[in-house]
Every structure is written in structure tokens, then in C-alpha cells.
Amino acid sequence: MDFCPAGSTDLSEAEEAEIETIRQHRQELLEDIKKLKEEIAEVFAEIECFQNAEKREEADNNPGEQTSKLSQKDKLSLGRKKFNMDPAKGIQYLIEHQVLSSDLQEIAKFLHKGEGLNKTAIGDYLGGRDPTNIQILQAFVACHQFANLNLVQALRQFLWSFRLPGEAQKIDRMMEAFANWYCKCNPGVFQSTDTCYILSFSIIMLNTSLHNPNVKDKTPFERFVSINRGIDNGGDLPEELLKNLFESIKNEPFSIPEDDGNDLTHTFFNPNREGWLLKLGGRVKTWKRRWFILTDNCLYYFEYTTDKEPLGIIPLENLSVRKVDDPKKPNCFELFNPKCKGQKIKACKTDGDGKVVEGKHQSYKISAATPAERDEWIEAIRTSITQDPFYDLVSARKKKIASKN
């Protein structure tokens, strides 16, 4: 469809520019529709797969019917998919269909092997507070061979087998189990499991400091030593030990495992909130329409609803949100760091070449369609905003050591 006859000279330059903008927008919409159709086709294929599996499962439960039975391989595949969407239900399904026994050691080995399982889902399940989850966590940790490994080597192996969850209590239980098992495998390295626990967190935070491009103040070795003074039952750890650990992390950051279970799909499967908003650019101050998803204490934004990868990611830790006025757009709110005014917010985005780069924003100004929508987004973001739990956990454990001495 053409918006004016070819070669028409009746339009002003401004009108021609407007028509060109409309043409470009039309092309973008057509591309968006094409992507949406492809995604719908993928969803229907997945639904058909589930329906076929459920029909075979039904036939398995009704032997009198002349229909193909669900094989053990099919049950395992379906159980893995259920686990990636809801870990507890996935384990229950695998036990009920005799793919797994109810033996906690066997469940732990299944999670440690991890074939086809979402690493985030494994972390979420292992961090559960139910006594059964805690026993499975302990058995899972015991699947790792930590004997004669230094602490960084052991952490590399441990953190590769799942994704550490964001909830402080879950992190505490998992790192407590790690410290206990490491000390059992390496008696005499530390005077207590508390020492191992604190030092493990210090190493994880050091990894972030040295290798996150958004952290400008890189921790030097002297500060790393200072942070860990007095943690070994009131005494200091050997400087040579700390130096080896520091250099190991400095030379090679922790590797984050890629999810076999499609991590982005899992992340965005059940968001806290999603919808279209206008975002003001950081360097170039123009408003652009973006699809926002709020989940896992992060705000993600996309160009289209069908995009698999976000244009940008804004971690919400240590940020605040408030209503603001803008002369050009109504119903605005702002994300900002109340403790570091004038500094760029820790965030990342994709540039024009597809590379992930540091965000340019000192604050994020966003406009909603209505006042009610703005207020709902503000409330949802406030609920999601968290402080980094690592510091609180380390502080509490240091106080525990100090009280003993």
C-alpha cells in the first residue's frame, strides 16, 4: 500500500518526511507480525508435544485402550520440562511415574547430573526451606569432589552446577552446606566452617568487583586482605593463601553455566509485570516505545514483544523509584540511585552492532499510558527492589565470630 502517488510533488518536505516515517513504522509492524506468527507457531508445536505426551500417559494409565504407551524416555523428557517450569511438580511427576525413586540421594544425583534441567530451577529447588529440600541440598553438595582443591577451585565447580538464587535465605542455606562439605573434605584448612562461609562470600564479591564493567572501584589485594581480617576464629588467614585466591579470581572470573532448559524462557515465563512504556534515552534524549518485563528483581526492556533477547537490563538492587513530572510526557516515573547521585546506574544494553555495553543512564525516566498504570508499575518495582543480600549475610556471620571471641 502506497501513501501517495509516485513522483508526487504536492507535498512539503515535512509531509514527505512524515510519510517516510509512517512507511518505516509500517515495515517495523510487518516484521513484528512476522516474528509474532513464528512465535505462535513455536508455542502451538510445544502445546501439541505436551498433548501427545499426555495422551500417551493417559493410555499408560488405562491399559485396556489400544493406544501407544508413554516410554520411560518420554516420561523423563516430560518430567524435565515440568521441572523447568515448576521444580517441585517435576520431581513429583518423575517419582510418581517411577523414573526416579523417592530416595533423596538419587534425586540429588539426578540434579547434579543436570541433563536437560534449567540451572535456575535447580538452584531454586535446592534453596527450599522444606526439610526434604535441605537434605537433598546436602546430598547434592556431597556429589562434588572438593578434596585437595583450594577454595576458588571448589567454588568454580559448585557454582557451575546451578544458578545461585537471589533470595538471601536460600543463598545462606546453600553456602552453609557448601562450607560444611568443603571443610569436611579439607580438614585443617580453616579453623571453622564460619571462616569458609565468609571467605566464600568475599571471593564471590571480589569476582563481581574485578570483572563487572559497571563496578569502577576495583578491589585491590590490600583491601581484600583488610576485609577478611579476624575471620578465622578471631585470627588472620595466611596472606599467601589470600594472595593465591585473589590472583586466581583476578586471572579467571567465575563461569556462569548456560542453561540447558532455555533460561530466558524460564526467566520471562511468569513475570511480576509486563507492558508497553516509553523510555527516555540516556545519551540521545528521545522517547522510544519499549516492551518492559519486571521479573527476578530486574527490569528488562525489548523492542518487540516477540524478541528473545532484551535490548537492556536494569538490576534493581540499591535503586529507588518515584513519580516525576516531565514537560513532554505525562505519567512519568524515575529509577535512580539515592546514594550515588550523578553516577551511572549499574545496567547494560545492546548497541547497534549487537554488542552488550554499559548503560549511559544516571537515572531512568519512563512514561506510562495512564496515571493508574504508572502507579501500578511504581508499586510493582518497589516490591521487587532489593539490597544485595551478600553483604548482610557476611556481616551477620562476622558478628557471630566476634561474639565468640
Short mmCIF file of C-alpha atoms in Angstrom, two decimals:
data_model
loop_
_atom_site.label_atom_id
_atom_site.label_comp_id
_atom_site.label_asym_id
_atom_site.label_seq_id
_atom_site.Cartn_x
_atom_site.Cartn_y
_atom_site.Cartn_z
CA MET A 1 0.00 0.00 0.00
CA ASP A 2 1.42 3.39 -1.07
CA PHE A 3 0.55 6.55 0.81
CA CYS A 4 0.92 8.92 -2.17
CA PRO A 5 1.42 8.57 -5.95
CA ALA A 6 4.99 8.02 -7.13
CA GLY A 7 6.67 11.23 -8.18
CA SER A 8 4.10 13.47 -6.48
CA THR A 9 5.41 16.98 -5.85
CA ASP A 10 2.35 18.31 -4.00
CA LEU A 11 3.82 17.55 -0.57
CA SER A 12 6.10 19.66 1.54
CA GLU A 13 9.42 18.31 2.83
CA ALA A 14 7.92 17.91 6.31
CA GLU A 15 4.96 15.92 4.90
CA GLU A 16 7.26 13.71 2.84
CA ALA A 17 9.41 13.08 5.92
CA GLU A 18 6.28 12.18 7.89
CA ILE A 19 5.16 9.74 5.17
CA GLU A 20 8.61 8.14 5.16
CA THR A 21 8.37 7.74 8.93
CA ILE A 22 4.95 6.09 8.51
CA ARG A 23 6.38 3.72 5.86
CA GLN A 24 9.23 2.74 8.18
CA HIS A 25 6.80 2.21 11.06
CA ARG A 26 4.60 0.06 8.77
CA GLN A 27 7.63 -2.07 7.84
CA GLU A 28 8.52 -2.47 11.51
CA LEU A 29 4.96 -3.57 12.27
CA LEU A 30 5.06 -6.13 9.44
CA GLU A 31 8.32 -7.52 10.81
CA ASP A 32 6.80 -7.60 14.30
CA ILE A 33 3.77 -9.51 12.96
CA LYS A 34 6.05 -11.98 11.19
CA LYS A 35 8.01 -12.62 14.40
CA LEU A 36 4.77 -12.99 16.33
CA LYS A 37 3.48 -15.58 13.85
CA GLU A 38 6.72 -17.56 14.17
CA GLU A 39 6.48 -17.46 17.97
CA ILE A 40 2.83 -18.57 17.87
CA ALA A 41 3.81 -21.48 15.63
CA GLU A 42 6.51 -22.49 18.14
CA VAL A 43 4.01 -22.30 21.02
CA PHE A 44 1.46 -24.44 19.14
CA ALA A 45 4.16 -27.01 18.37
CA GLU A 46 5.08 -27.14 22.08
CA ILE A 47 1.41 -27.49 23.07
CA GLU A 48 0.97 -30.32 20.56
CA CYS A 49 4.03 -32.04 22.02
CA PHE A 50 2.56 -31.83 25.54
CA GLN A 51 -0.86 -33.01 24.36
CA ASN A 52 0.60 -36.03 22.60
CA ALA A 53 2.65 -36.89 25.68
CA GLU A 54 -0.41 -36.56 27.92
CA LYS A 55 -2.46 -38.80 25.58
CA ARG A 56 0.21 -41.47 25.75
CA GLU A 57 0.37 -41.03 29.53
CA GLU A 58 -3.43 -41.46 29.74
CA ALA A 59 -3.16 -44.63 27.70
CA ASP A 60 -0.44 -45.83 30.05
CA ASN A 61 -2.87 -45.41 32.95
CA ASN A 62 -5.65 -47.24 31.03
CA PRO A 63 -4.04 -50.41 29.64
CA GLY A 64 -7.33 -51.62 28.12
CA GLU A 65 -7.21 -48.90 25.49
CA GLN A 66 -5.33 -49.72 22.28
CA THR A 67 -3.03 -46.69 22.23
CA SER A 68 0.74 -46.39 22.36
CA LYS A 69 2.15 -46.18 25.87
CA LEU A 70 4.45 -43.46 27.14
CA SER A 71 8.01 -44.80 27.17
CA GLN A 72 10.43 -44.16 30.05
CA LYS A 73 12.38 -41.85 27.75
CA ASP A 74 9.22 -39.82 27.04
CA LYS A 75 8.38 -39.68 30.74
CA LEU A 76 11.89 -38.44 31.52
CA SER A 77 11.65 -35.77 28.82
CA LEU A 78 8.23 -34.62 30.03
CA GLY A 79 9.42 -34.69 33.66
CA ARG A 80 12.38 -32.44 32.79
CA LYS A 81 10.08 -29.92 31.11
CA LYS A 82 7.77 -29.95 34.12
CA PHE A 83 10.79 -29.44 36.42
CA ASN A 84 11.98 -26.43 34.42
CA MET A 85 8.57 -24.77 34.86
CA ASP A 86 7.90 -25.94 38.44
CA PRO A 87 10.75 -27.90 40.10
CA ALA A 88 8.66 -29.48 42.89
CA LYS A 89 5.97 -30.70 40.46
CA GLY A 90 8.63 -32.00 38.09
CA ILE A 91 10.28 -34.13 40.81
CA GLN A 92 6.83 -35.34 41.96
CA TYR A 93 5.95 -36.37 38.39
CA LEU A 94 9.23 -38.28 37.92
CA ILE A 95 8.73 -40.15 41.22
CA GLU A 96 5.06 -40.98 40.52
CA HIS A 97 5.98 -42.37 37.10
CA GLN A 98 8.90 -44.36 38.52
CA VAL A 99 11.57 -42.52 36.53
CA LEU A 100 13.12 -41.54 39.88
CA SER A 101 12.79 -43.23 43.22
CA SER A 102 11.95 -41.22 46.33
CA ASP A 103 15.48 -41.82 47.63
CA LEU A 104 16.98 -38.40 48.37
CA GLN A 105 20.46 -39.45 47.25
CA GLU A 106 19.11 -40.49 43.85
CA ILE A 107 17.24 -37.18 43.45
CA ALA A 108 20.42 -35.27 44.37
CA LYS A 109 22.46 -37.22 41.78
CA PHE A 110 19.78 -36.53 39.16
CA LEU A 111 20.03 -32.78 39.86
CA HIS A 112 23.84 -32.89 39.92
CA LYS A 113 23.94 -34.65 36.54
CA GLY A 114 21.58 -31.91 35.34
CA GLU A 115 20.90 -33.13 31.79
CA GLY A 116 18.14 -31.02 30.24
CA LEU A 117 17.48 -29.22 33.52
CA ASN A 118 17.31 -25.45 33.92
CA LYS A 119 20.17 -24.30 36.19
CA THR A 120 17.99 -21.58 37.71
CA ALA A 121 15.29 -24.14 38.52
CA ILE A 122 17.89 -26.40 40.18
CA GLY A 123 19.07 -23.51 42.37
CA ASP A 124 15.52 -22.58 43.29
CA TYR A 125 14.68 -26.17 44.29
CA LEU A 126 17.88 -26.74 46.28
CA GLY A 127 17.38 -23.49 48.18
CA GLY A 128 13.96 -24.53 49.52
CA ARG A 129 13.47 -24.49 53.29
CA ASP A 130 11.48 -27.74 53.49
CA PRO A 131 13.46 -30.38 55.47
CA THR A 132 13.39 -32.67 52.41
CA ASN A 133 14.87 -29.93 50.20
CA ILE A 134 17.61 -29.30 52.77
CA GLN A 135 18.53 -32.99 52.87
CA ILE A 136 18.61 -33.11 49.05
CA LEU A 137 20.80 -29.97 49.08
CA GLN A 138 23.27 -31.65 51.45
CA ALA A 139 23.35 -34.78 49.27
CA PHE A 140 23.76 -32.60 46.15
CA VAL A 141 26.75 -30.76 47.67
CA ALA A 142 28.27 -34.12 48.64
CA CYS A 143 28.23 -35.10 44.93
CA HIS A 144 31.09 -32.61 44.43
CA GLN A 145 34.69 -33.70 44.95
CA PHE A 146 36.39 -30.88 46.88
CA ALA A 147 39.30 -32.79 48.43
CA ASN A 148 42.69 -31.10 47.84
CA LEU A 149 41.09 -28.15 45.99
CA ASN A 150 41.64 -24.59 47.10
CA LEU A 151 38.51 -22.57 47.87
CA VAL A 152 38.30 -20.85 44.47
CA GLN A 153 38.61 -24.17 42.63
CA ALA A 154 35.83 -25.66 44.78
CA LEU A 155 33.59 -22.62 44.24
CA ARG A 156 34.11 -22.84 40.46
CA GLN A 157 32.91 -26.44 40.50
CA PHE A 158 29.99 -25.72 42.87
CA LEU A 159 28.67 -22.56 41.13
CA TRP A 160 28.84 -24.27 37.73
CA SER A 161 26.28 -26.90 38.76
CA PHE A 162 23.35 -24.48 39.29
CA ARG A 163 22.42 -20.78 39.32
CA LEU A 164 22.65 -19.14 42.75
CA PRO A 165 19.15 -17.78 43.59
CA GLY A 166 18.54 -14.16 44.57
CA GLU A 167 16.78 -14.74 47.88
CA ALA A 168 19.05 -14.21 50.89
CA GLN A 169 17.74 -17.15 52.94
CA LYS A 170 18.24 -19.55 50.03
CA ILE A 171 21.78 -18.28 49.43
CA ASP A 172 22.52 -18.68 53.14
CA ARG A 173 21.38 -22.33 53.22
CA MET A 174 23.31 -23.22 50.06
CA MET A 175 26.56 -21.55 51.08
CA GLU A 176 26.27 -23.03 54.59
CA ALA A 177 26.03 -26.51 53.05
CA PHE A 178 28.98 -25.73 50.75
CA ALA A 179 31.17 -24.53 53.65
CA ASN A 180 30.37 -27.60 55.76
CA TRP A 181 31.22 -30.01 52.95
CA TYR A 182 34.39 -28.16 51.90
CA CYS A 183 35.73 -28.22 55.47
CA LYS A 184 34.86 -31.92 55.79
CA CYS A 185 36.78 -32.65 52.55
CA ASN A 186 39.73 -30.44 53.60
CA PRO A 187 40.19 -30.71 57.38
CA GLY A 188 42.60 -28.21 58.93
CA VAL A 189 42.46 -25.57 56.17
CA PHE A 190 40.16 -23.34 58.27
CA GLN A 191 39.50 -23.30 61.99
CA SER A 192 35.71 -23.26 61.50
CA THR A 193 33.04 -23.50 58.82
CA ASP A 194 32.19 -19.84 59.55
CA THR A 195 35.62 -18.87 58.18
CA CYS A 196 34.98 -20.81 54.98
CA TYR A 197 31.48 -19.31 54.68
CA ILE A 198 32.70 -15.69 54.99
CA LEU A 199 35.70 -16.16 52.73
CA SER A 200 33.49 -17.78 50.06
CA PHE A 201 31.25 -14.71 50.01
CA SER A 202 34.29 -12.43 49.91
CA ILE A 203 35.55 -14.30 46.84
CA ILE A 204 32.16 -14.08 45.08
CA MET A 205 32.01 -10.31 45.77
CA LEU A 206 35.64 -9.95 44.63
CA ASN A 207 34.72 -11.67 41.36
CA THR A 208 31.95 -9.08 40.83
CA SER A 209 34.25 -6.18 41.72
CA LEU A 210 37.07 -7.23 39.40
CA HIS A 211 35.05 -8.38 36.38
CA ASN A 212 31.77 -6.44 36.30
CA PRO A 213 32.34 -3.49 33.91
CA ASN A 214 29.81 -1.41 35.85
CA VAL A 215 31.96 -1.53 39.01
CA LYS A 216 34.53 1.25 38.63
CA ASP A 217 36.17 0.88 42.06
CA LYS A 218 38.11 -2.37 41.59
CA THR A 219 39.10 -4.07 44.86
CA PRO A 220 42.92 -4.16 45.28
CA PHE A 221 44.62 -7.04 47.10
CA GLU A 222 45.25 -4.89 50.19
CA ARG A 223 41.54 -4.21 50.60
CA PHE A 224 40.72 -7.91 50.09
CA VAL A 225 43.12 -8.72 52.95
CA SER A 226 41.60 -6.00 55.13
CA ILE A 227 38.03 -7.21 54.52
CA ASN A 228 38.98 -10.70 55.71
CA ARG A 229 40.93 -9.77 58.86
CA GLY A 230 39.97 -11.66 62.00
CA ILE A 231 37.59 -14.11 60.31
CA ASP A 232 39.50 -17.28 61.31
CA ASN A 233 38.14 -17.58 64.87
CA GLY A 234 39.45 -14.09 65.58
CA GLY A 235 42.79 -14.67 63.84
CA ASP A 236 44.01 -13.72 60.35
CA LEU A 237 44.33 -16.11 57.46
CA PRO A 238 47.82 -16.54 55.93
CA GLU A 239 48.49 -13.78 53.41
CA GLU A 240 49.90 -16.30 50.94
CA LEU A 241 46.57 -18.18 50.97
CA LEU A 242 44.63 -14.96 50.31
CA LYS A 243 47.10 -13.94 47.58
CA ASN A 244 46.62 -17.24 45.72
CA LEU A 245 42.83 -16.94 45.92
CA PHE A 246 42.91 -13.29 44.81
CA GLU A 247 45.17 -13.99 41.81
CA SER A 248 43.04 -16.97 40.75
CA ILE A 249 39.90 -14.81 40.55
CA LYS A 250 41.78 -11.89 39.01
CA ASN A 251 43.13 -14.08 36.20
CA GLU A 252 39.93 -16.03 35.54
CA PRO A 253 36.39 -14.97 36.55
CA PHE A 254 33.74 -17.47 37.58
CA SER A 255 31.97 -19.05 34.61
CA ILE A 256 28.18 -18.89 34.57
CA PRO A 257 26.66 -22.05 33.08
CA GLU A 258 24.43 -21.80 30.04
CA ASP A 259 21.02 -23.25 30.77
CA ASP A 260 20.03 -26.47 29.02
CA GLY A 261 16.40 -25.59 29.78
CA ASN A 262 16.30 -22.24 27.91
CA ASP A 263 16.99 -19.78 30.71
CA LEU A 264 15.41 -16.70 29.11
CA THR A 265 12.14 -18.54 28.51
CA HIS A 266 12.13 -19.62 32.16
CA THR A 267 13.02 -16.11 33.35
CA PHE A 268 10.19 -14.41 31.44
CA PHE A 269 7.62 -17.21 31.84
CA ASN A 270 5.88 -15.70 34.88
CA PRO A 271 6.84 -12.02 35.18
CA ASN A 272 5.74 -9.76 38.04
CA ARG A 273 4.51 -7.24 35.45
CA GLU A 274 4.85 -6.57 31.72
CA GLY A 275 3.63 -3.96 29.24
CA TRP A 276 4.42 -1.13 26.83
CA LEU A 277 6.09 2.00 28.24
CA LEU A 278 8.01 4.95 26.82
CA LYS A 279 11.68 5.23 27.87
CA LEU A 280 13.82 8.36 27.62
CA GLY A 281 17.25 7.71 26.06
CA GLY A 282 20.42 8.12 28.11
CA ARG A 283 22.78 9.90 25.69
CA VAL A 284 20.28 10.88 22.99
CA LYS A 285 17.24 12.34 24.76
CA THR A 286 14.46 10.84 22.64
CA TRP A 287 11.44 8.85 23.84
CA LYS A 288 11.11 5.32 22.48
CA ARG A 289 8.35 2.76 22.94
CA ARG A 290 9.65 -0.41 24.60
CA TRP A 291 8.13 -3.64 25.91
CA PHE A 292 9.07 -3.93 29.61
CA ILE A 293 9.18 -7.08 31.72
CA LEU A 294 9.68 -6.98 35.50
CA THR A 295 10.96 -10.25 36.96
CA ASP A 296 13.66 -11.62 39.29
CA ASN A 297 14.49 -8.16 40.71
CA CYS A 298 15.39 -6.87 37.23
CA LEU A 299 13.64 -4.66 34.69
CA TYR A 300 14.13 -5.88 31.11
CA TYR A 301 13.12 -3.93 28.00
CA PHE A 302 12.65 -5.13 24.41
CA GLU A 303 11.97 -3.55 21.04
CA TYR A 304 9.21 -6.06 20.26
CA THR A 305 7.12 -8.43 22.38
CA THR A 306 8.43 -11.33 20.27
CA ASP A 307 12.15 -10.63 20.86
CA LYS A 308 14.02 -13.40 22.62
CA GLU A 309 16.85 -11.17 23.86
CA PRO A 310 16.31 -7.86 25.73
CA LEU A 311 17.69 -4.54 24.47
CA GLY A 312 18.60 -3.65 28.05
CA ILE A 313 18.68 -4.99 31.61
CA ILE A 314 18.34 -2.82 34.73
CA PRO A 315 19.18 -4.66 38.01
CA LEU A 316 17.00 -3.07 40.70
CA GLU A 317 19.26 -3.69 43.69
CA ASN A 318 20.00 -0.48 45.64
CA LEU A 319 17.73 1.62 43.37
CA SER A 320 14.65 3.68 44.26
CA VAL A 321 11.60 4.69 42.22
CA ARG A 322 9.47 7.86 42.37
CA LYS A 323 6.90 9.88 40.42
CA VAL A 324 8.36 12.76 38.37
CA ASP A 325 7.00 15.46 36.07
CA ASP A 326 8.16 15.93 32.51
CA PRO A 327 7.20 18.81 30.19
CA LYS A 328 6.83 16.49 27.16
CA LYS A 329 5.34 13.29 28.55
CA PRO A 330 2.63 12.57 31.16
CA ASN A 331 2.50 9.87 33.88
CA CYS A 332 6.28 9.62 34.36
CA PHE A 333 8.29 7.79 36.98
CA GLU A 334 12.04 7.58 37.55
CA LEU A 335 14.52 4.91 38.65
CA PHE A 336 17.52 6.38 40.46
CA ASN A 337 20.28 5.56 42.96
CA PRO A 338 19.68 7.68 46.08
CA LYS A 339 23.19 7.02 47.46
CA CYS A 340 25.23 7.78 44.30
CA LYS A 341 23.75 10.85 42.64
CA GLY A 342 25.50 11.82 39.42
CA GLN A 343 26.90 8.31 38.82
CA LYS A 344 25.74 5.94 36.10
CA ILE A 345 23.34 3.21 37.21
CA LYS A 346 24.67 -0.36 37.03
CA ALA A 347 22.91 -1.63 33.89
CA CYS A 348 23.65 -2.90 30.40
CA LYS A 349 22.16 -2.63 26.92
CA THR A 350 22.72 -3.86 23.36
CA ASP A 351 24.26 -1.33 20.96
CA GLY A 352 23.62 -1.00 17.22
CA ASP A 353 26.21 -3.69 16.42
CA GLY A 354 24.59 -6.20 18.78
CA LYS A 355 27.31 -5.87 21.43
CA VAL A 356 26.41 -5.71 25.12
CA VAL A 357 27.68 -2.42 26.54
CA GLU A 358 27.37 -0.41 29.75
CA GLY A 359 24.23 1.72 30.11
CA LYS A 360 24.54 5.52 29.89
CA HIS A 361 21.85 6.49 32.40
CA GLN A 362 22.31 8.32 35.69
CA SER A 363 18.58 7.74 36.09
CA TYR A 364 15.84 6.12 34.01
CA LYS A 365 12.79 8.23 33.16
CA ILE A 366 9.79 6.21 31.97
CA SER A 367 6.29 7.24 30.88
CA ALA A 368 3.11 5.16 31.27
CA ALA A 369 -0.15 5.50 29.32
CA THR A 370 -2.28 6.46 32.35
CA PRO A 371 -1.76 7.61 35.96
CA ALA A 372 -3.16 4.29 37.21
CA GLU A 373 -0.69 2.33 35.08
CA ARG A 374 2.19 4.49 36.33
CA ASP A 375 1.19 3.87 39.97
CA GLU A 376 0.90 0.11 39.37
CA TRP A 377 4.40 0.00 37.83
CA ILE A 378 5.84 2.01 40.72
CA GLU A 379 4.27 -0.34 43.27
CA ALA A 380 5.47 -3.46 41.40
CA ILE A 381 9.02 -2.09 41.10
CA ARG A 382 9.14 -1.11 44.79
CA THR A 383 8.13 -4.65 45.68
CA SER A 384 10.94 -6.05 43.51
CA ILE A 385 13.70 -3.68 44.63
CA THR A 386 16.21 -5.41 46.92
CA GLN A 387 19.53 -4.73 48.57
CA ASP A 388 22.43 -7.06 47.73
CA PRO A 389 21.96 -9.92 50.24
CA PHE A 390 25.64 -10.94 50.29
CA TYR A 391 26.71 -8.03 52.47
CA ASP A 392 24.04 -8.68 55.10
CA LEU A 393 24.89 -12.40 55.26
CA VAL A 394 28.62 -11.75 55.66
CA SER A 395 28.01 -9.05 58.27
CA ALA A 396 25.81 -11.37 60.34
CA ARG A 397 28.41 -14.16 60.24
CA LYS A 398 31.24 -11.79 61.22
CA LYS A 399 29.20 -10.64 64.23
CA LYS A 400 28.74 -14.29 65.19
CA ILE A 401 32.52 -14.85 65.15
CA ALA A 402 33.16 -11.62 67.11
CA SER A 403 30.67 -12.66 69.80
CA LYS A 404 32.58 -15.94 70.32
CA ASN A 405 35.81 -14.06 70.96
#
